[in-house]
């Protein structure tokens, strides 16, 4: 796995709505279902730089399993009737049997009425409908149940800044998160289950969300507390909803905070091999950290941190883009780093690799040699350069062979043309000679006939 810079795990949250509100809320659910396509399982590349690995970061993982569906079992009592003992649908001895059947029916009706009354009382007192689960995606893998109602129709819009109290646990009951999180809804700052769940909550609502692994930490889990393929249950409380963040109006400190949060989220996704998700997070981080034309002011140390974090984002963005084959985009990301840090080894390495992927072997070798001068001990650089040098030799040999074949073909055609030309001259010479000989014979015969 090629590592990224300063990786840190990011936590997240989410929740849901009740049955009566399902239709309206699903219509307003932001376009988050695409999170299903963001989990990739591409194998990682070589780690970069030091000791054959890319210096500056680590990867993390992802995991969860599918939730089960609550159901209630009920049984009813009945009596079997021997057909030989019945006549016109009547049971022999119906006096006694009929009384028993009536008693059973009455008991069942009383139990049902009692249960409905109990459920109604519970809903009135706690706002919790019994077993009122919303199947968010319709496949049973992401479900939500309201535990306490919030302010009706106050669900957050995509891009809102939300504050959510999160308590997460494994199926075993082990707590894996207990915190209050602030994040931009729909930006991919948290796991997909929480992003989608919170989008269906009202402000002040408390809800429970059960998620399958694919919408949480997947087949890798999150070391050390979340095993791979873990089903997770979250208790969520949507505490506050604010309008979308206008990054141009943020202070330098706030922009650094948001940028770092998204960069760390990108690192987490990169470590779990969700390269498309990582690209999304790094790109959004760059937006917060881009100071061009914004007139940022403040402590010099804060501005330097913003600059450094932005370069890390571009470097990690290039690594992610190479993973998904976005070569041209990776070249642009590397060039953004080298514009202010021309001796950035990781940017040079990735730029050289991108050139190599495009078949521009000469440019790739030149770029990697520049990086090797800065880090002559790098095994990875030596290995990559050796591979490209060998590739260049094969390309030269291939070109020579092709040239020889082309020249040989042209030479053969010329020889055939010469032969054809020579044959033509000889043929016409013979024809001309024959004509002359015939003419001479005719002349000689005429001479003899006249003398």
Tab-separated table of C-alpha atoms in Angstrom, residues 36-389:
chain	number	residue	atom	x	y	z
A	36	UNK	CA	-22.635	2.224	-2.463
A	37	UNK	CA	-20.191	2.551	-5.474
A	38	UNK	CA	-17.394	4.247	-3.522
A	39	UNK	CA	-15.898	1.165	-1.921
A	40	UNK	CA	-13.216	-0.224	-4.121
A	41	UNK	CA	-10.956	-3.127	-3.543
A	42	UNK	CA	-8.076	-2.265	-5.743
A	43	UNK	CA	-4.785	-3.737	-4.645
A	44	UNK	CA	-2.355	-1.143	-3.397
A	45	UNK	CA	0.890	-0.136	-5.070
A	46	UNK	CA	4.358	-0.087	-3.645
A	47	UNK	CA	4.828	2.202	-0.697
A	48	UNK	CA	6.816	5.267	-1.511
A	49	UNK	CA	10.249	6.539	-0.538
A	50	UNK	CA	11.877	5.530	2.752
A	51	UNK	CA	12.764	1.831	2.815
A	52	UNK	CA	10.683	1.334	-0.277
A	53	UNK	CA	7.638	3.064	1.185
A	54	UNK	CA	6.175	6.506	0.658
A	55	UNK	CA	7.239	8.673	3.611
A	56	UNK	CA	4.746	10.708	5.464
A	57	UNK	CA	1.677	8.692	6.230
A	58	UNK	CA	-0.249	5.549	7.036
A	59	UNK	CA	-3.510	4.040	5.883
A	60	UNK	CA	-6.540	2.945	7.865
A	61	UNK	CA	-9.377	0.525	7.289
A	62	UNK	CA	-13.161	0.025	7.018
A	63	UNK	CA	-15.809	-2.479	8.156
A	64	UNK	CA	-19.441	-3.531	9.008
A	65	UNK	CA	-22.136	-6.243	8.425
A	66	UNK	CA	-25.794	-6.319	7.518
A	67	UNK	CA	-28.528	-5.656	10.062
A	68	UNK	CA	-31.299	-8.055	10.861
A	69	UNK	CA	-34.973	-7.305	10.721
A	70	UNK	CA	-37.055	-7.272	13.913
A	71	UNK	CA	-40.116	-9.433	13.853
A	72	UNK	CA	-42.611	-10.800	16.320
A	73	UNK	CA	-43.798	-14.348	16.481
A	74	UNK	CA	-47.368	-15.067	17.475
A	75	UNK	CA	-49.191	-18.348	17.903
A	76	UNK	CA	-52.880	-19.151	17.918
A	77	UNK	CA	-54.682	-22.028	19.480
A	78	UNK	CA	-57.004	-24.280	17.537
A	79	UNK	CA	-58.659	-27.645	17.686
A	80	UNK	CA	-58.422	-30.392	15.055
A	81	UNK	CA	-61.754	-31.852	14.048
A	82	UNK	CA	-62.193	-35.396	12.755
A	83	UNK	CA	-64.058	-35.216	9.473
A	84	UNK	CA	-65.934	-38.360	10.408
A	85	UNK	CA	-67.347	-36.509	13.389
A	86	UNK	CA	-68.652	-33.525	11.433
A	87	UNK	CA	-71.883	-33.122	9.587
A	88	UNK	CA	-72.719	-29.999	7.516
A	89	UNK	CA	-69.744	-28.225	9.082
A	90	UNK	CA	-70.955	-28.873	12.617
A	91	UNK	CA	-68.764	-30.578	15.200
A	92	UNK	CA	-70.189	-33.311	17.301
A	93	UNK	CA	-70.365	-32.269	20.852
A	94	UNK	CA	-70.294	-28.651	19.642
A	95	UNK	CA	-71.596	-27.462	22.921
A	96	UNK	CA	-68.301	-28.054	24.732
A	97	UNK	CA	-65.983	-27.459	21.736
A	98	UNK	CA	-67.738	-24.246	20.771
A	99	UNK	CA	-67.263	-22.851	24.266
A	100	UNK	CA	-63.525	-23.658	24.202
A	101	UNK	CA	-63.099	-21.996	20.782
A	102	UNK	CA	-64.903	-18.887	21.925
A	103	UNK	CA	-62.702	-18.599	24.990
A	104	UNK	CA	-59.558	-18.818	22.858
A	105	UNK	CA	-60.789	-16.166	20.438
A	106	UNK	CA	-61.683	-13.825	23.257
A	107	UNK	CA	-58.271	-14.256	24.859
A	108	UNK	CA	-56.514	-13.551	21.540
A	109	UNK	CA	-58.594	-10.430	20.939
A	110	UNK	CA	-57.951	-9.182	24.472
A	111	UNK	CA	-54.200	-9.750	24.054
A	112	UNK	CA	-54.150	-7.897	20.727
A	113	UNK	CA	-56.136	-4.985	22.154
A	114	UNK	CA	-53.849	-4.810	25.182
A	115	UNK	CA	-50.742	-4.834	22.977
A	116	UNK	CA	-52.114	-2.068	20.716
A	117	UNK	CA	-53.022	0.024	23.733
A	118	UNK	CA	-49.561	-0.529	25.231
A	119	UNK	CA	-47.922	0.473	21.940
A	120	UNK	CA	-50.076	3.614	21.662
A	121	UNK	CA	-49.248	4.618	25.237
A	122	UNK	CA	-45.533	4.069	24.546
A	123	UNK	CA	-45.693	6.195	21.398
A	124	UNK	CA	-47.496	9.000	23.218
A	125	UNK	CA	-45.043	9.011	26.110
A	126	UNK	CA	-41.745	8.425	24.317
A	127	UNK	CA	-42.383	9.216	20.678
A	128	UNK	CA	-41.152	5.722	19.793
A	129	UNK	CA	-43.378	3.572	17.593
A	130	UNK	CA	-42.794	-0.086	18.302
A	131	UNK	CA	-40.663	-1.780	15.606
A	132	UNK	CA	-41.112	1.242	13.319
A	133	UNK	CA	-38.052	0.685	11.122
A	134	UNK	CA	-37.354	2.575	7.915
A	135	UNK	CA	-35.507	0.540	5.278
A	136	UNK	CA	-33.554	3.463	3.798
A	137	UNK	CA	-32.258	1.743	0.671
A	138	UNK	CA	-34.895	-0.954	0.357
A	139	UNK	CA	-32.408	-3.815	0.680
A	140	UNK	CA	-32.369	-4.269	4.458
A	141	UNK	CA	-28.733	-3.171	4.748
A	142	UNK	CA	-29.346	0.291	6.168
A	143	UNK	CA	-32.233	0.822	8.601
A	144	UNK	CA	-33.371	3.614	10.866
A	145	UNK	CA	-35.827	3.893	13.742
A	146	UNK	CA	-36.952	7.049	15.499
A	147	UNK	CA	-36.545	6.902	19.267
A	148	UNK	CA	-37.622	10.469	20.025
A	149	UNK	CA	-39.247	12.924	17.643
A	150	UNK	CA	-37.638	16.250	16.834
A	151	UNK	CA	-38.971	19.446	15.304
A	152	UNK	CA	-41.105	18.283	12.382
A	153	UNK	CA	-39.821	19.022	8.849
A	154	UNK	CA	-36.550	20.468	10.141
A	155	UNK	CA	-34.264	17.925	8.512
A	156	UNK	CA	-30.897	19.282	7.296
A	157	UNK	CA	-30.245	20.059	3.641
A	158	UNK	CA	-27.118	18.769	1.873
A	159	UNK	CA	-24.191	21.022	2.697
A	160	UNK	CA	-25.546	21.939	6.143
A	161	UNK	CA	-23.168	21.990	9.077
A	162	UNK	CA	-24.623	19.524	11.580
A	163	UNK	CA	-23.781	18.711	15.174
A	164	UNK	CA	-24.591	15.122	16.140
A	165	UNK	CA	-24.135	13.201	19.369
A	166	UNK	CA	-22.959	9.737	18.369
A	167	UNK	CA	-22.899	6.475	20.263
A	168	UNK	CA	-21.858	3.441	18.230
A	169	UNK	CA	-21.612	-0.198	19.228
A	170	UNK	CA	-20.885	-3.631	17.811
A	171	UNK	CA	-23.408	-6.483	17.825
A	172	UNK	CA	-21.676	-7.691	20.974
A	173	UNK	CA	-22.592	-4.422	22.686
A	174	UNK	CA	-19.004	-3.139	22.808
A	175	UNK	CA	-18.933	0.655	22.429
A	176	UNK	CA	-16.809	1.828	19.500
A	177	UNK	CA	-17.693	5.534	19.607
A	178	UNK	CA	-19.149	7.999	22.079
A	179	UNK	CA	-18.626	11.581	20.943
A	180	UNK	CA	-20.170	14.735	19.530
A	181	UNK	CA	-19.329	15.301	15.865
A	182	UNK	CA	-19.492	18.370	13.634
A	183	UNK	CA	-19.470	17.756	9.892
A	184	UNK	CA	-20.805	19.004	6.568
A	185	UNK	CA	-23.701	16.812	5.495
A	186	UNK	CA	-23.188	15.040	2.183
A	187	UNK	CA	-19.492	15.910	1.896
A	188	UNK	CA	-18.318	12.392	2.715
A	189	UNK	CA	-16.809	13.506	6.028
A	190	UNK	CA	-18.319	10.490	7.808
A	191	UNK	CA	-19.264	6.948	6.865
A	192	UNK	CA	-22.080	6.634	4.327
A	193	UNK	CA	-24.532	5.175	6.858
A	194	UNK	CA	-24.309	8.257	9.052
A	195	UNK	CA	-24.415	10.719	6.167
A	196	UNK	CA	-27.611	9.109	4.859
A	197	UNK	CA	-29.143	8.544	8.279
A	198	UNK	CA	-28.679	12.108	9.530
A	199	UNK	CA	-30.165	13.438	6.276
A	200	UNK	CA	-33.452	11.775	7.312
A	201	UNK	CA	-33.514	13.188	10.851
A	202	UNK	CA	-35.245	16.286	12.190
A	203	UNK	CA	-33.418	18.711	14.437
A	204	UNK	CA	-33.673	17.483	18.030
A	205	UNK	CA	-34.539	13.939	16.955
A	206	UNK	CA	-32.978	10.863	18.514
A	207	UNK	CA	-32.760	7.800	16.301
A	208	UNK	CA	-31.134	4.420	15.950
A	209	UNK	CA	-29.366	3.385	12.740
A	210	UNK	CA	-28.261	-0.166	11.955
A	211	UNK	CA	-25.837	-0.520	9.065
A	212	UNK	CA	-24.255	-3.310	7.062
A	213	UNK	CA	-20.446	-3.270	6.639
A	214	UNK	CA	-20.500	-1.769	3.144
A	215	UNK	CA	-21.904	1.518	4.463
A	216	UNK	CA	-19.523	1.702	7.424
A	217	UNK	CA	-16.044	0.155	7.711
A	218	UNK	CA	-16.455	-2.711	5.269
A	219	UNK	CA	-14.287	-5.751	4.817
A	220	UNK	CA	-11.265	-4.142	6.472
A	221	UNK	CA	-12.760	-2.785	9.652
A	222	UNK	CA	-11.059	-0.082	11.682
A	223	UNK	CA	-8.193	-1.155	13.842
A	224	UNK	CA	-8.104	-1.785	16.689
A	225	UNK	CA	-11.746	-1.581	17.770
A	226	UNK	CA	-13.895	-2.532	14.753
A	227	UNK	CA	-13.367	-6.020	13.274
A	228	UNK	CA	-13.799	-6.605	9.560
A	229	UNK	CA	-17.333	-7.123	8.242
A	230	UNK	CA	-18.971	-5.718	11.370
A	231	UNK	CA	-22.609	-4.724	11.644
A	232	UNK	CA	-22.813	-1.482	13.615
A	233	UNK	CA	-25.648	0.114	15.551
A	234	UNK	CA	-25.608	3.870	16.155
A	235	UNK	CA	-27.668	5.891	18.595
A	236	UNK	CA	-27.790	9.425	17.179
A	237	UNK	CA	-29.093	12.757	18.394
A	238	UNK	CA	-29.210	15.663	15.940
A	239	UNK	CA	-28.341	18.581	18.198
A	240	UNK	CA	-27.942	21.453	15.764
A	241	UNK	CA	-28.286	22.339	12.081
A	242	UNK	CA	-26.646	25.391	10.503
A	243	UNK	CA	-26.671	26.673	6.922
A	244	UNK	CA	-23.961	25.549	4.518
A	245	UNK	CA	-20.422	26.755	5.105
A	246	UNK	CA	-19.134	29.639	2.958
A	247	UNK	CA	-15.414	28.916	3.085
A	248	UNK	CA	-14.545	32.369	1.716
A	249	UNK	CA	-15.891	33.923	4.929
A	250	UNK	CA	-14.049	31.619	7.307
A	251	UNK	CA	-11.069	32.736	9.339
A	252	UNK	CA	-7.660	31.232	8.626
A	253	UNK	CA	-7.965	29.017	11.689
A	254	UNK	CA	-11.413	27.752	10.638
A	255	UNK	CA	-10.267	27.006	7.111
A	256	UNK	CA	-7.283	25.097	8.419
A	257	UNK	CA	-9.585	23.114	10.726
A	258	UNK	CA	-12.019	22.155	7.945
A	259	UNK	CA	-9.206	21.461	5.490
A	260	UNK	CA	-7.383	19.192	7.925
A	261	UNK	CA	-10.595	17.351	8.774
A	262	UNK	CA	-11.197	16.563	5.120
A	263	UNK	CA	-7.559	15.676	4.486
A	264	UNK	CA	-7.597	13.198	7.369
A	265	UNK	CA	-10.859	11.751	6.076
A	266	UNK	CA	-9.168	11.325	2.693
A	267	UNK	CA	-6.249	9.556	4.354
A	268	UNK	CA	-8.651	7.211	6.109
A	269	UNK	CA	-10.421	6.374	2.838
A	270	UNK	CA	-7.105	5.906	1.024
A	271	UNK	CA	-5.983	3.465	3.706
A	272	UNK	CA	-9.188	1.475	3.162
A	273	UNK	CA	-8.586	1.519	-0.609
A	274	UNK	CA	-11.605	3.714	-1.318
A	275	UNK	CA	-9.618	5.825	-3.774
A	276	UNK	CA	-12.619	7.569	-5.333
A	277	UNK	CA	-13.783	8.650	-1.888
A	278	UNK	CA	-10.261	9.809	-1.057
A	279	UNK	CA	-10.141	11.927	-4.222
A	280	UNK	CA	-13.416	13.570	-3.185
A	281	UNK	CA	-12.139	14.401	0.307
A	282	UNK	CA	-8.738	15.684	-0.846
A	283	UNK	CA	-10.350	17.863	-3.517
A	284	UNK	CA	-12.701	19.446	-0.975
A	285	UNK	CA	-9.795	19.953	1.422
A	286	UNK	CA	-7.857	21.824	-1.270
A	287	UNK	CA	-10.863	24.133	-1.715
A	288	UNK	CA	-10.769	25.125	1.954
A	289	UNK	CA	-6.989	25.472	1.960
A	290	UNK	CA	-6.642	27.414	-1.287
A	291	UNK	CA	-5.639	30.947	-0.308
A	292	UNK	CA	-5.309	32.341	-3.846
A	293	UNK	CA	-7.264	35.557	-4.177
A	294	UNK	CA	-8.841	35.186	-0.735
A	295	UNK	CA	-6.644	37.692	1.078
A	296	UNK	CA	-6.051	35.457	4.075
A	297	UNK	CA	-4.469	37.163	7.010
A	298	UNK	CA	-3.448	36.153	10.470
A	299	UNK	CA	-0.641	34.458	12.300
A	300	UNK	CA	2.216	33.584	9.946
A	301	UNK	CA	2.468	30.135	11.476
A	302	UNK	CA	-1.215	29.447	10.667
A	303	UNK	CA	-0.738	30.556	7.061
A	304	UNK	CA	2.299	28.302	6.753
A	305	UNK	CA	0.305	25.369	8.114
A	306	UNK	CA	-2.414	26.059	5.541
A	307	UNK	CA	0.210	26.068	2.779
A	308	UNK	CA	1.845	22.853	3.993
A	309	UNK	CA	-1.485	21.062	4.418
A	310	UNK	CA	-2.533	22.085	0.912
A	311	UNK	CA	0.643	20.615	-0.599
A	312	UNK	CA	0.063	17.377	1.308
A	313	UNK	CA	-3.462	17.241	-0.110
A	314	UNK	CA	-2.175	17.663	-3.675
A	315	UNK	CA	0.468	14.987	-3.129
A	316	UNK	CA	-2.062	12.535	-1.726
A	317	UNK	CA	-4.559	13.512	-4.412
A	318	UNK	CA	-1.973	12.553	-7.053
A	319	UNK	CA	-1.426	9.182	-5.357
A	320	UNK	CA	-5.182	8.503	-5.382
A	321	UNK	CA	-5.542	9.609	-8.995
A	322	UNK	CA	-2.774	7.239	-10.064
A	323	UNK	CA	-4.645	4.416	-8.329
A	324	UNK	CA	-7.731	4.950	-10.493
A	325	UNK	CA	-5.802	5.618	-13.700
A	326	UNK	CA	-6.492	9.374	-13.830
A	327	UNK	CA	-2.993	10.052	-15.187
A	328	UNK	CA	-3.483	13.566	-16.553
A	329	UNK	CA	-5.136	14.707	-13.316
A	330	UNK	CA	-2.251	13.191	-11.333
A	331	UNK	CA	0.254	15.142	-13.440
A	332	UNK	CA	-1.593	18.390	-12.682
A	333	UNK	CA	-1.649	17.608	-8.946
A	334	UNK	CA	2.104	16.918	-8.932
A	335	UNK	CA	2.825	20.105	-10.846
A	336	UNK	CA	0.799	22.077	-8.261
A	337	UNK	CA	3.204	20.814	-5.580
A	338	UNK	CA	6.376	21.340	-7.632
A	339	UNK	CA	5.336	24.895	-8.440
A	340	UNK	CA	6.251	25.962	-4.895
A	341	UNK	CA	8.403	22.971	-3.859
A	342	UNK	CA	10.440	21.935	-6.939
A	343	UNK	CA	12.427	19.443	-4.878
A	344	UNK	CA	9.486	17.618	-3.327
A	345	UNK	CA	10.572	13.989	-3.723
A	346	UNK	CA	7.127	12.420	-3.561
A	347	UNK	CA	5.751	14.801	-6.169
A	348	UNK	CA	8.720	14.037	-8.455
A	349	UNK	CA	8.263	10.305	-7.967
A	350	UNK	CA	4.555	10.405	-8.772
A	351	UNK	CA	5.110	12.725	-11.716
A	352	UNK	CA	7.711	10.320	-13.101
A	353	UNK	CA	5.336	7.419	-12.594
A	354	UNK	CA	2.534	9.303	-14.345
A	355	UNK	CA	4.789	10.050	-17.333
A	356	UNK	CA	5.716	6.370	-17.449
A	357	UNK	CA	2.053	5.358	-17.436
A	358	UNK	CA	1.454	7.648	-20.395
A	359	UNK	CA	4.297	6.049	-22.335
A	360	UNK	CA	6.510	9.141	-22.066
A	361	UNK	CA	9.482	7.086	-20.931
A	362	UNK	CA	12.183	9.688	-21.562
A	363	UNK	CA	10.376	12.321	-19.469
A	364	UNK	CA	9.704	9.747	-16.752
A	365	UNK	CA	13.402	8.789	-16.528
A	366	UNK	CA	14.509	12.435	-16.426
A	367	UNK	CA	12.046	13.185	-13.604
A	368	UNK	CA	13.023	10.134	-11.548
A	369	UNK	CA	16.735	10.893	-11.914
A	370	UNK	CA	16.035	14.307	-10.440
A	371	UNK	CA	14.276	12.675	-7.483
A	372	UNK	CA	17.104	10.160	-7.071
A	373	UNK	CA	19.652	12.955	-6.710
A	374	UNK	CA	17.624	14.227	-3.760
A	375	UNK	CA	17.232	10.768	-2.210
A	376	UNK	CA	19.996	8.485	-3.537
A	377	UNK	CA	19.218	5.766	-0.971
A	378	UNK	CA	15.610	5.248	-2.026
A	379	UNK	CA	15.143	1.630	-3.077
A	380	UNK	CA	11.797	2.431	-4.629
A	381	UNK	CA	13.258	5.146	-6.839
A	382	UNK	CA	16.080	2.840	-7.936
A	383	UNK	CA	13.604	0.077	-8.713
A	384	UNK	CA	11.262	2.346	-10.666
A	385	UNK	CA	14.140	3.908	-12.590
A	386	UNK	CA	15.605	0.492	-13.448
A	387	UNK	CA	12.219	-0.655	-14.703
A	388	UNK	CA	11.844	2.406	-16.906
A	389	UNK	CA	15.414	2.122	-18.210
